[in-house]
Structures are given as C-alpha cells and as structure tokens.
PDB file of C-alpha atoms in Angstrom:
ATOM      1  CA  UNK F   1      10.810  19.793  -3.593  1.00  0.00           C
ATOM      2  CA  UNK F   2      10.745  16.124  -2.564  1.00  0.00           C
ATOM      3  CA  UNK F   3       8.979  13.691  -4.811  1.00  0.00           C
ATOM      4  CA  UNK F   4       5.804  12.223  -3.359  1.00  0.00           C
ATOM      5  CA  UNK F   5       4.214   9.024  -4.575  1.00  0.00           C
ATOM      6  CA  UNK F   6       0.877   7.526  -3.601  1.00  0.00           C
ATOM      7  CA  UNK F   7      -0.082   3.924  -4.259  1.00  0.00           C
ATOM      8  CA  UNK F   8      -3.702   4.687  -4.966  1.00  0.00           C
ATOM      9  CA  UNK F   9      -6.990   2.940  -5.607  1.00  0.00           C
ATOM     10  CA  UNK F  10      -9.483   5.572  -6.801  1.00  0.00           C
ATOM     11  CA  UNK F  11     -12.386   3.321  -5.751  1.00  0.00           C
ATOM     12  CA  UNK F  12     -11.224   3.357  -2.102  1.00  0.00           C
ATOM     13  CA  UNK F  13     -12.541   6.190   0.059  1.00  0.00           C
ATOM     14  CA  UNK F  14      -9.489   6.096   2.377  1.00  0.00           C
ATOM     15  CA  UNK F  15      -7.184   6.358  -0.618  1.00  0.00           C
ATOM     16  CA  UNK F  16      -9.155   9.302  -2.026  1.00  0.00           C
ATOM     17  CA  UNK F  17      -9.102  11.008   1.390  1.00  0.00           C
ATOM     18  CA  UNK F  18      -5.327  10.586   1.707  1.00  0.00           C
ATOM     19  CA  UNK F  19      -4.817  12.013  -1.791  1.00  0.00           C
ATOM     20  CA  UNK F  20      -7.038  14.986  -0.902  1.00  0.00           C
ATOM     21  CA  UNK F  21      -5.073  15.611   2.318  1.00  0.00           C
ATOM     22  CA  UNK F  22      -1.836  15.723   0.338  1.00  0.00           C
ATOM     23  CA  UNK F  23      -3.343  18.108  -2.204  1.00  0.00           C
ATOM     24  CA  UNK F  24      -4.790  20.292   0.570  1.00  0.00           C
ATOM     25  CA  UNK F  25      -1.224  20.621   1.892  1.00  0.00           C
ATOM     26  CA  UNK F  26       0.115  21.795  -1.456  1.00  0.00           C
ATOM     27  CA  UNK F  27       1.509  18.438  -2.576  1.00  0.00           C
ATOM     28  CA  UNK F  28       0.764  17.038  -5.994  1.00  0.00           C
ATOM     29  CA  UNK F  29       1.909  13.438  -5.726  1.00  0.00           C
ATOM     30  CA  UNK F  30       2.762  11.062  -8.485  1.00  0.00           C
ATOM     31  CA  UNK F  31      -0.171   8.644  -8.517  1.00  0.00           C
ATOM     32  CA  UNK F  32       0.396   4.950  -9.030  1.00  0.00           C
ATOM     33  CA  UNK F  33      -2.800   2.987  -9.516  1.00  0.00           C
ATOM     34  CA  UNK F  34      -1.283  -0.232  -8.254  1.00  0.00           C
ATOM     35  CA  UNK F  35      -4.243  -2.406  -9.303  1.00  0.00           C
ATOM     36  CA  UNK F  36      -3.676  -1.379 -12.943  1.00  0.00           C
ATOM     37  CA  UNK F  37       0.118  -1.337 -12.638  1.00  0.00           C
ATOM     38  CA  UNK F  38       1.174  -3.704  -9.810  1.00  0.00           C
ATOM     39  CA  UNK F  39       4.549  -3.248  -8.138  1.00  0.00           C
ATOM     40  CA  UNK F  40       7.407  -5.602  -8.912  1.00  0.00           C
ATOM     41  CA  UNK F  41       8.765  -7.921  -6.226  1.00  0.00           C
ATOM     42  CA  UNK F  42      11.708  -5.558  -5.708  1.00  0.00           C
ATOM     43  CA  UNK F  43       9.458  -2.492  -5.512  1.00  0.00           C
ATOM     44  CA  UNK F  44       7.216  -4.221  -2.967  1.00  0.00           C
ATOM     45  CA  UNK F  45      10.230  -5.236  -0.866  1.00  0.00           C
ATOM     46  CA  UNK F  46      11.462  -1.626  -0.907  1.00  0.00           C
ATOM     47  CA  UNK F  47       8.026  -0.404   0.182  1.00  0.00           C
ATOM     48  CA  UNK F  48       7.960  -2.882   3.065  1.00  0.00           C
ATOM     49  CA  UNK F  49      11.445  -1.749   4.120  1.00  0.00           C
ATOM     50  CA  UNK F  50      10.429   1.935   3.967  1.00  0.00           C
ATOM     51  CA  UNK F  51       7.324   1.186   6.029  1.00  0.00           C
ATOM     52  CA  UNK F  52       9.476  -0.748   8.527  1.00  0.00           C
ATOM     53  CA  UNK F  53       6.947  -3.576   8.708  1.00  0.00           C
ATOM     54  CA  UNK F  54       6.760  -7.282   7.921  1.00  0.00           C
ATOM     55  CA  UNK F  55       5.200  -8.290   4.583  1.00  0.00           C
ATOM     56  CA  UNK F  56       2.228  -9.824   6.410  1.00  0.00           C
ATOM     57  CA  UNK F  57       1.488  -6.393   7.962  1.00  0.00           C
ATOM     58  CA  UNK F  58       0.744  -5.027   4.486  1.00  0.00           C
ATOM     59  CA  UNK F  59      -2.001  -7.575   3.765  1.00  0.00           C
ATOM     60  CA  UNK F  60      -5.691  -6.836   3.492  1.00  0.00           C
ATOM     61  CA  UNK F  61      -6.986  -9.875   5.355  1.00  0.00           C
ATOM     62  CA  UNK F  62     -10.677  -9.454   4.546  1.00  0.00           C
ATOM     63  CA  UNK F  63     -10.310  -9.875   0.789  1.00  0.00           C
ATOM     64  CA  UNK F  64     -11.445 -13.199  -0.734  1.00  0.00           C
ATOM     65  CA  UNK F  65      -7.996 -13.601  -2.283  1.00  0.00           C
ATOM     66  CA  UNK F  66      -6.481 -13.744   1.214  1.00  0.00           C
ATOM     67  CA  UNK F  67      -8.016 -17.174   1.848  1.00  0.00           C
ATOM     68  CA  UNK F  68      -7.706 -18.254  -1.798  1.00  0.00           C
ATOM     69  CA  UNK F  69      -3.948 -17.701  -1.592  1.00  0.00           C
ATOM     70  CA  UNK F  70      -3.754 -19.627   1.700  1.00  0.00           C
ATOM     71  CA  UNK F  71      -2.461 -16.573   3.547  1.00  0.00           C
ATOM     72  CA  UNK F  72      -4.294 -17.549   6.710  1.00  0.00           C
ATOM     73  CA  UNK F  73      -1.486 -20.114   7.072  1.00  0.00           C
ATOM     74  CA  UNK F  74       0.896 -18.307   9.418  1.00  0.00           C
ATOM     75  CA  UNK F  75       3.680 -20.733   8.502  1.00  0.00           C
ATOM     76  CA  UNK F  76       4.073 -19.089   5.085  1.00  0.00           C
ATOM     77  CA  UNK F  77       7.341 -17.209   4.815  1.00  0.00           C
ATOM     78  CA  UNK F  78       7.798 -13.590   3.728  1.00  0.00           C
ATOM     79  CA  UNK F  79       8.626 -14.615   0.160  1.00  0.00           C
ATOM     80  CA  UNK F  80       5.308 -16.467  -0.196  1.00  0.00           C
ATOM     81  CA  UNK F  81       3.403 -13.492   1.239  1.00  0.00           C
ATOM     82  CA  UNK F  82       5.110 -11.078  -1.176  1.00  0.00           C
ATOM     83  CA  UNK F  83       4.467 -13.395  -4.126  1.00  0.00           C
ATOM     84  CA  UNK F  84       0.771 -13.523  -3.183  1.00  0.00           C
ATOM     85  CA  UNK F  85       0.592  -9.708  -3.128  1.00  0.00           C
ATOM     86  CA  UNK F  86       2.196  -9.591  -6.565  1.00  0.00           C
ATOM     87  CA  UNK F  87      -0.268 -12.168  -7.878  1.00  0.00           C
ATOM     88  CA  UNK F  88      -3.223 -10.444  -6.170  1.00  0.00           C
ATOM     89  CA  UNK F  89      -2.392  -6.718  -5.831  1.00  0.00           C
ATOM     90  CA  UNK F  90      -5.836  -6.210  -4.282  1.00  0.00           C
ATOM     91  CA  UNK F  91      -4.291  -7.731  -1.125  1.00  0.00           C
ATOM     92  CA  UNK F  92      -1.917  -4.773  -0.687  1.00  0.00           C
ATOM     93  CA  UNK F  93      -3.127  -2.360   1.995  1.00  0.00           C
ATOM     94  CA  UNK F  94      -3.870   1.096   0.681  1.00  0.00           C
ATOM     95  CA  UNK F  95      -3.099   3.886   0.324  1.00  0.00           C
ATOM     96  CA  UNK F  96       0.652   3.975   0.748  1.00  0.00           C
ATOM     97  CA  UNK F  97       2.395   7.332   0.502  1.00  0.00           C
ATOM     98  CA  UNK F  98       6.126   7.809   0.043  1.00  0.00           C
ATOM     99  CA  UNK F  99       7.452  11.301   0.716  1.00  0.00           C
ATOM    100  CA  UNK F 100      11.017  12.437   1.199  1.00  0.00           C
ATOM    101  CA  UNK F 101      12.335   8.885   1.563  1.00  0.00           C
ATOM    102  CA  UNK F 102       9.758   7.820   4.167  1.00  0.00           C
ATOM    103  CA  UNK F 103       6.491   5.901   3.826  1.00  0.00           C
ATOM    104  CA  UNK F 104       3.183   5.560   5.658  1.00  0.00           C
ATOM    105  CA  UNK F 105       0.019   3.576   5.149  1.00  0.00           C
ATOM    106  CA  UNK F 106      -2.910   5.985   5.061  1.00  0.00           C
ATOM    107  CA  UNK F 107      -5.105   4.142   7.546  1.00  0.00           C
ATOM    108  CA  UNK F 108      -6.448   6.393   8.851  1.00  0.00           C
ATOM    109  CA  UNK F 109      -5.758   8.843   5.990  1.00  0.00           C
ATOM    110  CA  UNK F 110      -4.369  11.448   8.422  1.00  0.00           C
ATOM    111  CA  UNK F 111      -1.313   9.240   8.980  1.00  0.00           C
ATOM    112  CA  UNK F 112       0.117  10.482   5.678  1.00  0.00           C
ATOM    113  CA  UNK F 113       0.446  13.940   7.262  1.00  0.00           C
ATOM    114  CA  UNK F 114       3.206  12.508   9.500  1.00  0.00           C
ATOM    115  CA  UNK F 115       5.411  12.536   6.401  1.00  0.00           C
ATOM    116  CA  UNK F 116       5.049  16.258   5.719  1.00  0.00           C
TER     117      UNK F 116
END
C-alpha cells in the first residue's frame, strides 16, 4: 500500500476536511503538523517539485507574515520565497497531501481525491 502523507494544520477546517476524505476512502495517512515541525528547505523544494508549481504558488498571501516578510515584492527570487516559508511556516498553503509519489493542495479538500 502506498504511503500517504498530509501536511496538516488541525485548526484549519480545509485541512480537517481533507484528512476526513482520506480516512473515508480507507487511507490512514502519516500526519505532519508542519506548524509544530516545519519542513526543511530540501523537503519544501521537493514538495514544490511534486506539486509542479512555483514556490510563490504555495504562499498564503492573506497572512500578516506575508507582508512582514516583504513577499508582496514580486522581484524576490524563489530562494527568498522558500526561506520565508521556512521562517514562517504559517505561510505554507494547506493541506498538502502526498500519495503514491504525487502531491495535491487540498483547496478545495476534494482535490486530494485526484491522488487516489
């Protein structure tokens, strides 16, 4: 059975819904509470590659830390964006599910079902 991992924030309703969808489909994922245990730079780069997006596409732009980190400056390169997400893991969009070597952002939560 493929390993499934969810980058989860239990306080987020979308994250809880995505986790429930996985469980309803018979999948018990490994849960990584990324706010308590933030990803490393390498782990974040791998996630971005699996998602097939740019680092900026993984940002939560409405968080206070977005402006604090100067991320509204579109001239910042990918390295600066990744470093900001490491410094402020709250900026990482959630939930992210990895299943069978593929990844999806669970916004809306039903998108995680595309992996099954």
